mmCIF file of C-alpha atoms in Angstrom:
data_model
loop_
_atom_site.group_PDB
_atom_site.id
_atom_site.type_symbol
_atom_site.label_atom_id
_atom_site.label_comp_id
_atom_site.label_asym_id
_atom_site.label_seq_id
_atom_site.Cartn_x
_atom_site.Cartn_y
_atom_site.Cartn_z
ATOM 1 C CA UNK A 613 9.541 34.903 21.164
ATOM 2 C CA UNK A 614 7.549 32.157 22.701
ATOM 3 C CA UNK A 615 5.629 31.004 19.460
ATOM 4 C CA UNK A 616 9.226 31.166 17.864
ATOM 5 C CA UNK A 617 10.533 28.562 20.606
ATOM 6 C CA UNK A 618 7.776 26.508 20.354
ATOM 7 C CA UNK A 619 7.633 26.111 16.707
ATOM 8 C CA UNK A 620 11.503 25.468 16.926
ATOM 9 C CA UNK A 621 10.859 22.770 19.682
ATOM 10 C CA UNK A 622 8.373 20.894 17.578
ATOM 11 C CA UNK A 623 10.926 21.065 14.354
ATOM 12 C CA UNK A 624 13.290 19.236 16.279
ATOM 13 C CA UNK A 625 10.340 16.929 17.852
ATOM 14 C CA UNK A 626 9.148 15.932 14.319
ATOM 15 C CA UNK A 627 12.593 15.566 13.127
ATOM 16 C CA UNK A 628 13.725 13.225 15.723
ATOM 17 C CA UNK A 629 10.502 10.882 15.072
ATOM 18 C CA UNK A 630 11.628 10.599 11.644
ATOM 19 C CA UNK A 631 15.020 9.096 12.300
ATOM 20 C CA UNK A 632 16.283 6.002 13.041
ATOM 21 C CA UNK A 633 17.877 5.148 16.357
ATOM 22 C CA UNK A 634 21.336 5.332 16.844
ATOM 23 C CA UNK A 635 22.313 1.621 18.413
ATOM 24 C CA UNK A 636 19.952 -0.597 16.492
ATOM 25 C CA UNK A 637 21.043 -3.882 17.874
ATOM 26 C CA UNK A 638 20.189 -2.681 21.434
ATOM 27 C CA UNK A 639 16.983 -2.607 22.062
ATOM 28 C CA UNK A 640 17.221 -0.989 25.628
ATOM 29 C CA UNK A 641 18.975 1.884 23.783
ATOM 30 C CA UNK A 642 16.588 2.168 20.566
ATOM 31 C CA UNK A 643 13.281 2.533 23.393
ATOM 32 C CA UNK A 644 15.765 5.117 25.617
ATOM 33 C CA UNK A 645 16.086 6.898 22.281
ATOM 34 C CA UNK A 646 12.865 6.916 20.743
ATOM 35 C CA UNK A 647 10.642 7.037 24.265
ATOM 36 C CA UNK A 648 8.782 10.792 23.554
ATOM 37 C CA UNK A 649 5.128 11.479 24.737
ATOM 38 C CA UNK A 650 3.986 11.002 21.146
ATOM 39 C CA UNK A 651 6.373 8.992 19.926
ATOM 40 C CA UNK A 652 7.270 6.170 22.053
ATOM 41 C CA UNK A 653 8.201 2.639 20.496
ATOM 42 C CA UNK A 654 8.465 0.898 23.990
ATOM 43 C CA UNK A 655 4.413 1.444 24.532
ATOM 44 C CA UNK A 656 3.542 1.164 20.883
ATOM 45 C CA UNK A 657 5.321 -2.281 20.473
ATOM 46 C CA UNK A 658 3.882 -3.856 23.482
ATOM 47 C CA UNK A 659 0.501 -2.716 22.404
ATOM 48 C CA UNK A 660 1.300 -4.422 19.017
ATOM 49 C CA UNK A 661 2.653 -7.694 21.347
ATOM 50 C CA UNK A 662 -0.922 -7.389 23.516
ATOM 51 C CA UNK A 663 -3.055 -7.707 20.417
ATOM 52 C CA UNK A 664 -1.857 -9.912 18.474
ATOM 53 C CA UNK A 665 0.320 -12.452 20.883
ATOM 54 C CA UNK A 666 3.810 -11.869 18.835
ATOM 55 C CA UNK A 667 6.694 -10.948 21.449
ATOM 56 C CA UNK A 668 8.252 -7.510 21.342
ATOM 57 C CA UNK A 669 11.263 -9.226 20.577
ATOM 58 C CA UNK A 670 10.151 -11.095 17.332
ATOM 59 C CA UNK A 671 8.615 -7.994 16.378
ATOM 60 C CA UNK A 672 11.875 -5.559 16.294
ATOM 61 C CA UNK A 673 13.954 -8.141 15.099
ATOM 62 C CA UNK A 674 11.692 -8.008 11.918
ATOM 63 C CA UNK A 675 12.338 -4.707 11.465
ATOM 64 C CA UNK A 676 15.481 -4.749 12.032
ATOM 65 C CA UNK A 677 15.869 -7.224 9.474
ATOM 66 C CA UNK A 678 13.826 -5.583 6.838
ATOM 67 C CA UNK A 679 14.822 -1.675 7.479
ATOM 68 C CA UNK A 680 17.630 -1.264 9.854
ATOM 69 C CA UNK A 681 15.005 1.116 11.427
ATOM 70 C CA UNK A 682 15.307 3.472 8.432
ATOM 71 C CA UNK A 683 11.653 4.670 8.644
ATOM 72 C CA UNK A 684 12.068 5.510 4.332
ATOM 73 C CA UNK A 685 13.596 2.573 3.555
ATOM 74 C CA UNK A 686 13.428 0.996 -0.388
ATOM 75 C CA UNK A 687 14.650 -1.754 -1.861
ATOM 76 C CA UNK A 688 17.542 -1.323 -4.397
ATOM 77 C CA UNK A 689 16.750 0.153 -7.917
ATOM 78 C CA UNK A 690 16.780 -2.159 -10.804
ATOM 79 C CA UNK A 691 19.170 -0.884 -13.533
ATOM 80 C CA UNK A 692 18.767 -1.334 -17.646
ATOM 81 C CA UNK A 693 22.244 -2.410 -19.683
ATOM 82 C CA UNK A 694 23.873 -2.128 -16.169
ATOM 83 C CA UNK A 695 23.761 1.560 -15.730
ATOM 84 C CA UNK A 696 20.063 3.379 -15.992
ATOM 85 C CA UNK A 697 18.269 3.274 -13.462
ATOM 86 C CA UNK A 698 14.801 2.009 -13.991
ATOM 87 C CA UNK A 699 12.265 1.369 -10.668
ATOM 88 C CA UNK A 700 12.686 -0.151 -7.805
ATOM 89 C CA UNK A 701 13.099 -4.560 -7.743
ATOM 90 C CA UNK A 702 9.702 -4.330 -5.699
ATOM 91 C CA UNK A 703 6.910 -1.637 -4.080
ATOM 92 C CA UNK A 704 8.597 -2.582 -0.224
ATOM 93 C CA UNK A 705 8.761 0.739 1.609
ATOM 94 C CA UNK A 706 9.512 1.737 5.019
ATOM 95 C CA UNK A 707 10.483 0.177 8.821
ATOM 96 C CA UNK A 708 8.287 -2.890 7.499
ATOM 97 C CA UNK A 709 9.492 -3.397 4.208
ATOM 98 C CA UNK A 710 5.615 -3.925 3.582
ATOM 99 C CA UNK A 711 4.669 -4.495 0.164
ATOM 100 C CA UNK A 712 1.635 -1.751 -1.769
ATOM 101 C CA UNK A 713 -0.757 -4.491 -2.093
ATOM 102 C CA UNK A 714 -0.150 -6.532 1.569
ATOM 103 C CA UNK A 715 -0.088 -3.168 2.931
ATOM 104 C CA UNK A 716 -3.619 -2.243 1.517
ATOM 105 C CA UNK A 717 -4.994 -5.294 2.146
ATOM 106 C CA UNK A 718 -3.688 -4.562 6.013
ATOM 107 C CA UNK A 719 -5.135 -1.569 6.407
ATOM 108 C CA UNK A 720 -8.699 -2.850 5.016
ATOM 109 C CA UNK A 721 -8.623 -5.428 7.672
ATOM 110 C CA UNK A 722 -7.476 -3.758 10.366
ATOM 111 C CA UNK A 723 -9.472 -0.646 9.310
ATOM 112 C CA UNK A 724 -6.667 1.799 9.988
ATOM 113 C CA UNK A 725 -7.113 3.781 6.731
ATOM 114 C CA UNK A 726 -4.546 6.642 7.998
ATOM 115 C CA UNK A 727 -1.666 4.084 8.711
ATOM 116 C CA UNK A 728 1.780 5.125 7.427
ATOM 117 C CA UNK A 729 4.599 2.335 6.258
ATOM 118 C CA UNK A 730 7.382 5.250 7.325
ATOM 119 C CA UNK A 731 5.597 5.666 10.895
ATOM 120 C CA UNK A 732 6.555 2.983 13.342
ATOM 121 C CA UNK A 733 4.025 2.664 15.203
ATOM 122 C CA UNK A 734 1.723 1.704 12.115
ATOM 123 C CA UNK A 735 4.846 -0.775 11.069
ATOM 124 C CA UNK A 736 5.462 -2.717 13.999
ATOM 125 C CA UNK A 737 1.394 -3.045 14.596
ATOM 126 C CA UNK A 738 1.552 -4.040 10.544
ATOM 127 C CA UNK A 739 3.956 -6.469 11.870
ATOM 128 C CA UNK A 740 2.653 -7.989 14.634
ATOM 129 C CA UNK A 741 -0.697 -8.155 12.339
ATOM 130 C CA UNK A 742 1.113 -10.168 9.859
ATOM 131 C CA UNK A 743 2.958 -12.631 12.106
ATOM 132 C CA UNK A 744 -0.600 -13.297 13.382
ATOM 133 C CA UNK A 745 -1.633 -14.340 10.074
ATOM 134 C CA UNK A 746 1.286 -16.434 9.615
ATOM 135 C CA UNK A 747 -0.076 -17.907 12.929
ATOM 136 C CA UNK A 748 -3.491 -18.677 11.699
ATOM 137 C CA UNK A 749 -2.825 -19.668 8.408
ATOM 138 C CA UNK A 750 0.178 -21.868 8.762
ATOM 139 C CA UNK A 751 0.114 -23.104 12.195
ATOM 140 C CA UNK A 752 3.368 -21.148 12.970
ATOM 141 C CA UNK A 753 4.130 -20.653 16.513
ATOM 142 C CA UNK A 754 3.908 -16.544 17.596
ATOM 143 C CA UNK A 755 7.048 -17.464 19.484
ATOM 144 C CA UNK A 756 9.218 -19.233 16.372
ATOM 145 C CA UNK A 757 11.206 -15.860 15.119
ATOM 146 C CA UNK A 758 13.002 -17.760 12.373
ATOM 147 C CA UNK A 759 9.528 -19.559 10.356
ATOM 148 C CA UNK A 760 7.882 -16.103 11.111
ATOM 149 C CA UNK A 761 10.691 -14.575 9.524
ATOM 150 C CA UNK A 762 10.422 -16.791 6.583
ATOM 151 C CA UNK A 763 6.954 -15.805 6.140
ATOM 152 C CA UNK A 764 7.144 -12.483 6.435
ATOM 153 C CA UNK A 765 9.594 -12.415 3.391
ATOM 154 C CA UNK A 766 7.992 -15.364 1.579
ATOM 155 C CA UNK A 767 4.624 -14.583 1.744
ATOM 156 C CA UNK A 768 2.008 -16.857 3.249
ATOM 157 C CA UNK A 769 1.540 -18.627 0.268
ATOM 158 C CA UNK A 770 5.470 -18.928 -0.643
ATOM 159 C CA UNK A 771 6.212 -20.161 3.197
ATOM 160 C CA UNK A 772 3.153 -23.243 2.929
ATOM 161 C CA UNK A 773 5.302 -23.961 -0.648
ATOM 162 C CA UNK A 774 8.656 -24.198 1.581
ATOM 163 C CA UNK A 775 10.996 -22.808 -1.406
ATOM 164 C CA UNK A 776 13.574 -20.646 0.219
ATOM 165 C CA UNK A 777 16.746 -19.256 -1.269
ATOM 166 C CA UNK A 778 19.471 -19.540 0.928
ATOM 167 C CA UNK A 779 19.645 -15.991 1.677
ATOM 168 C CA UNK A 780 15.713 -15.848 2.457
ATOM 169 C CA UNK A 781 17.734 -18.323 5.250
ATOM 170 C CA UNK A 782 20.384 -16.834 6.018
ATOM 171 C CA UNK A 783 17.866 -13.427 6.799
ATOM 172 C CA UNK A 784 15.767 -15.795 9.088
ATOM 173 C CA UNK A 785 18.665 -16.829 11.342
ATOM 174 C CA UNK A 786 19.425 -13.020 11.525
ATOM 175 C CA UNK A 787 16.345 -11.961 12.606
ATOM 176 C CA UNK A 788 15.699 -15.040 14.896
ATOM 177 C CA UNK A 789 19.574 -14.339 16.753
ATOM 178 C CA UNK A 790 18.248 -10.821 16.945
ATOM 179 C CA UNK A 791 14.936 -11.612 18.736
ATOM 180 C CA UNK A 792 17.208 -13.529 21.397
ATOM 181 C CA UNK A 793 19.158 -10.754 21.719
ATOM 182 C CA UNK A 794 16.973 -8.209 21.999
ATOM 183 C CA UNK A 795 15.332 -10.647 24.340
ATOM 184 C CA UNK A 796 18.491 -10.911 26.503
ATOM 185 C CA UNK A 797 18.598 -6.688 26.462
ATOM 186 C CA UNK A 798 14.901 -6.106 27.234
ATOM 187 C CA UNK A 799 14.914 -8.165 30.488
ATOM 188 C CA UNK A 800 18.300 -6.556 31.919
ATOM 189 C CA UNK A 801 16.870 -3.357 31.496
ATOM 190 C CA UNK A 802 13.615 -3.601 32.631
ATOM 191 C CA UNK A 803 11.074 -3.361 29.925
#
């Protein structure tokens, strides 16, 4: 009966890790919701924020941005003659919205060989890594959500070009009005 319990307690444990929170533009409520022994955002985003400078903030604004928090999230399918479905319009995959090869290329730098795109933890410390890059290689602020926002989605390379689309934009200003908010939250609840 006890083995039973505890293998029914652990099914709901996993199950809950793999969701995403239920008030995603509150960032008090997302670390109240996701704040388990194992799985807790609240300690595993600061940790990203202590290593590589980028506020907490900045950092779950980009996700929200990207993913919504969805930890499987893809990018829409790409259809042929307007109807069959063929791939996906890029390899972006979960809270990160990191791409295959920027996502290899993280975990050979950072050495963390077991990282997961769909485990947040691994996403917002892939995060935080890449805003640091964006530091280093373009002189961008770790405190300037919007132009770390822009090359996030650019790409280093596209971001020293300065060719954005208006919605590239558009998704800048959303994440940078996010980081203030979630800003706002995070210091009238404590964290």
């Amino acid at each position: 009966m006890r083995i039973a319990f505890f293998i029914a307690l652990m099914a709901l444990t996993l199950t809950a890790c793999a969701s995403a929170p239920s008030r995603v533009t509150n960032a008090c409520a997302i670390f109240e919701q996701k704040d388990g022994l194992f799985n807790n955002w609240s300690r595993q985003a600061k940790a990203a924020e202590r290593e590589f400078g980028v506020p907490v903030p900045t950092l779950m604004a980009t996700i929200y941005v990207e993913s919504g928090f969805r930890p499987y999230a893809k990018p829409p399918r790409k259809y042929v003659l307007g109807i069959i479905p063929w791939g996906r319009v890029s390899s972006a995959y979960g809270y990160a919205q990191a791409l295959d090869g920027t996502w290899l290329q993280y975990k050979k730098e950072t050495g963390r060989w077991r990282a997961s795109r769909s485990d947040f933890g691994d996403a917002i410390h892939f995060v935080g890594w890449y805003h640091n890059q964006s530091h280093v290689k373009n002189g961008i602020p770790l405190t300037d959500s919007y132009n770390l926002y822009l090359a996030y989605y650019s790409g280093q390379a596209g971001y020293s070009r300065g060719q954005f689309s208006s919605g590239t934009r558009r998704a800048a200003q959303k994440s940078a009005a996010m980081a203030e908010r979630y800003e706002a939250q995070l210091r009238s609840c404590g964290y």
